[in-house]
Each structure stands twice: as C-alpha cells, then as structure tokens.
Amino acid sequence: MFASSAAPIFRFAPSPTGLIHVGNVRTALLNALLARRAGGTFILRYDDTDVARSREEFAHAIAEDLDWLGIPPDRVERQSARLPIYGAAAERLKAAGRLYPAYETEAELDLKRGLQRARGLPPVYDRAALALTDADRARLEAEGRKPHWRFKLDHRVISWDDGVRGPQNLDTASLSDPVLVREDGTFLYTLCSVVDDLDFGITDVVRGEDHVSNTAVQVEIFEALGGHAPRFAHHNLLTLPSGEGLSKRLGHLSVRALREAGQEALAVAAAAVLVGTSEALAPVESLQALAAKVDLSHISRAPARFDPEELSALTARTLHYLPYEAVAHRLENAGIGGGAAFWLAVRGNLSRFAEALDWWEIVETPRLGLVASEDAEFLAAAGDALPPEPWGADTYGAWIAALKSASGRSGKALFRPLRLALTGQEKGPELAALLPLMGRRRVLARLRGEVG
Ligand code: GLU
C-alpha cells in the first residue's frame, strides 16, 4: 500500500557539495519526468546536513541547472532545516529499542574488522555494545567516551521489486547495524532520508545504483518508524568515455560547463536520459516527448558511457529540429528578429544556438558587399535584374533563372559570388530564404560592392 497511488511524489536529493554533473542530472530528470508524466509532484531536497561541505552557492547552482533543463521543482526542502525532526525520530527508535549506544572508537572497530578478516569472517559489527550493562556504559562515559547510535537490524530477508533491477532480496543478517547518529549528535544520511521520505509522502525513489546496498536497511527503518517503504528503482551510473566514473568533486561534465559550452538543454536532457539506449542519439522535440520515452525497466544494468562529442552532435541535430515556438523567447532575449522566417532559414546551419546571432548580424547589420573584381560585372547585372518588392515565393527562382540565361553561369560560378557578396561567407543558409530577410535595398547595395 502506498501513501498516494493516484498522484506519485518523486524527489531528487543532491548534497550541495559541488556542481551537479550529467549523471546527477540523469537521476533528476528521471524523477522529474516520471512525476510530470503521472501528474505527480517533483521535490528537490537538499541533503545539506554536512555543514562543512555543503555550500549555498552549490544549492543555488543546482536550482539554476534544474531550471535551465526545464525541470524546476514543485517544492524545495532542506535537511538542515529539519534537524529537530530527525532528533525526534531517533528518540522514537531508541524508545522502541531499535537504536542503541555503542562506544567503540574507529581504531577499535578497525582492529575488530582486521581480526574478523584474518579468521575468514565478513567484517560485520559484532554487536558487542548490545551486551553492555548500565554500569559498563556509566564507566565508559566517565572515561569521557560519547556514544554513537546504531540501528538494530532485524536480521531478516528484505525484498523489493526494483523498477530497474527487478525482484531483489537481501538478508540484513549479512550487514553491520548502521550508525544513524554520530558521537557529536549529527545524523547520518540514512536516517534523514527515510524520515524525509516518510514525511513528504514519497511514493517513488529513483536513484543511482550506488544506493542499492542502502535499500534493505532503509526498508527496515521505514517500518521501524511505522511507515511503508516507497517503490525503489536504481538506475545504472554514467562514466566518462574512458570508463572512469563521473565525480562531482573532480568537476566532471558539470551541467554548468555544458551550458557554458553552448550545449542545448534539451540535448543534454535527452542524452542524460537515453544514453546507452538505441535512441540515445536521436533529437527530441520537447521534455514531454522525452518523458514519453522513459522506461525504467529497459534501463541497462551496465554502466553507460557518456561522450561529450556525441552531445555536441546531438545539440546540432536538436537545433535543426526545434520549431520556432520553442525558441521564440530565446531569439527575442538575444535581440534576434526576423521571426519564424529567420529561424527556419538558419536553424539547419547551426551547431550552437549562439551562431543564430552571427547570422542575424549578417542579415541585419550594414556590411560591405564582398565583390571580387572578376565578378563585379556579373553581380552588378544581378542587382539590376532584382525584381521589385514585394517578393513572393517564386521571386528568387525567377531571378536566378534570369541570371543564368543572361550570364551563361551556373552552379558554383553562379552561386558563390552571390553568396560572398550578400553574406561574406562561403557557406550558409539557402539564399532563397535569406534574401527576403535582407530586403531589396540591402541586397542591391551588397551586389554592387557597397555598404548595405
Ligand atoms: N544525497 C544522496 C545522494 O546524493 C541521496 C540519495 C537518495 O536519493 O536517497 O546520493
């Protein structure tokens, strides 16, 4: 039974300790798109209880990255604002006999593990602290020791049907009782995460497979706190083309860097979600279209390589594909006019959105027509042959046909001088589409080698 099977609640729970990378964004997108597709809620939860490493600037950057990708959260929560709530949950677990104090130092624990390994045993905590009497504890505390607190596992088989990995079973007898509260009273992620997932009514946890091993423990804590575990799905992780895992700390493939390099948000989203599938290199027209392609049960179990060069190609293909309505506000923000006619004329030539501005300047900013002396006569005649405005759909074709028969030129000899005079470039969008945007006066001036 789930808290709310009608409207699912998903969350993305990064720690704001660095810029998020394309692998983190894979998690964010899967959660956001599945929530959106089901008419549910997408929560951004900052796991910021580590005050030494969490920074406001990173929290801000994460929100900015999600906005840029088009998946702003419906709700934002911060673990650092909820410490008393974790404290109350810890007290409930203590009262239920599920959280017990232990006094071993790291060095003592290391020694125990070493001895276990030497005897061929798994290095699982031996629960020595459970045998302490009140007098033992009083003596340890009189020595100045402070306890950390361990969750007493049930030692039973925990099963869940993982959305990506299928049925999973783990016997918690094979695990150490996890520490949930440190000596200094700070809480560990495992406790905070479960308390939050319960409080926020999370129905679905989609996260990286590095968390599979936490899941059985978390299921026990959900139940010990009187709740039910959400559905879990653990997706594969991304690597660099070399196979090296992505690291937030090392700044690999940060979303900010991809944005600054001019990658399209929609291409980054498509690549992050579809990497490793047969559709990985196909552009999508919208996040909604991308959401329709998400299928957790088809995500591979193997790590997926993320290739930034393929992303550049996908950015170009995405631009070639985007309808005017999808970019109208960005064109306006960049001071680019010309409406749909301009966008449809240039989009096929773009490898980055910013290049649209270069083409707009070519169309719109007065420039000297680039005319080689051997072409001057031909181009002047082409100017004289320009039909009067208004220009219709057939104007360009009729003009070119007239130039062909008058000059005897064709192919490159015909088109190259025209393109150079009008745009100053060897290559570019169809002249048929650019001419009406430039207008007769400008075209005429440039064909004559004047400023227009
Ligand atoms: N803060 C954890 C992480 O970034 C969240 C894991 C989870 O989704 O439960 O790995």
PDB file of C-alpha atoms and ligand atoms in Angstrom, residues 11 13-15 47 189 193 207 211, ligand 1:
ATOM      1  CA  ARG A  11      12.312  13.545  -5.194  1.00  0.00           C
ATOM      2  CA  ALA A  13      18.109  14.635  -3.239  1.00  0.00           C
ATOM      3  CA  PRO A  14      21.551  16.030  -4.056  1.00  0.00           C
ATOM      4  CA  SER A  15      24.009  17.212  -1.462  1.00  0.00           C
ATOM      5  CA  ASP A  47      20.838  16.807   1.617  1.00  0.00           C
ATOM      6  CA  TYR A 189      22.013  10.407   5.616  1.00  0.00           C
ATOM      7  CA  SER A 193      16.490  10.342   4.096  1.00  0.00           C
ATOM      8  CA  ARG A 207      18.350   6.932  -7.699  1.00  0.00           C
ATOM      9  CA  HIS A 211      22.385   3.183  -3.277  1.00  0.00           C
TER      10      HIS A 211
HETATM   11  N1  GLU B   1      22.023  12.657  -1.049  1.00  0.00           N
HETATM   12  C1  GLU B   1      22.017  11.333  -1.589  1.00  0.00           C
HETATM   13  C2  GLU B   1      22.891  11.300  -2.814  1.00  0.00           C
HETATM   14  O1  GLU B   1      23.090  12.323  -3.439  1.00  0.00           O
HETATM   15  C3  GLU B   1      20.583  10.953  -1.926  1.00  0.00           C
HETATM   16  C4  GLU B   1      20.386   9.513  -2.204  1.00  0.00           C
HETATM   17  C5  GLU B   1      18.918   9.136  -2.329  1.00  0.00           C
HETATM   18  O2  GLU B   1      18.338   9.503  -3.354  1.00  0.00           O
HETATM   19  O3  GLU B   1      18.381   8.522  -1.428  1.00  0.00           O
HETATM   20  O4  GLU B   1      23.443  10.295  -3.163  1.00  0.00           O
END
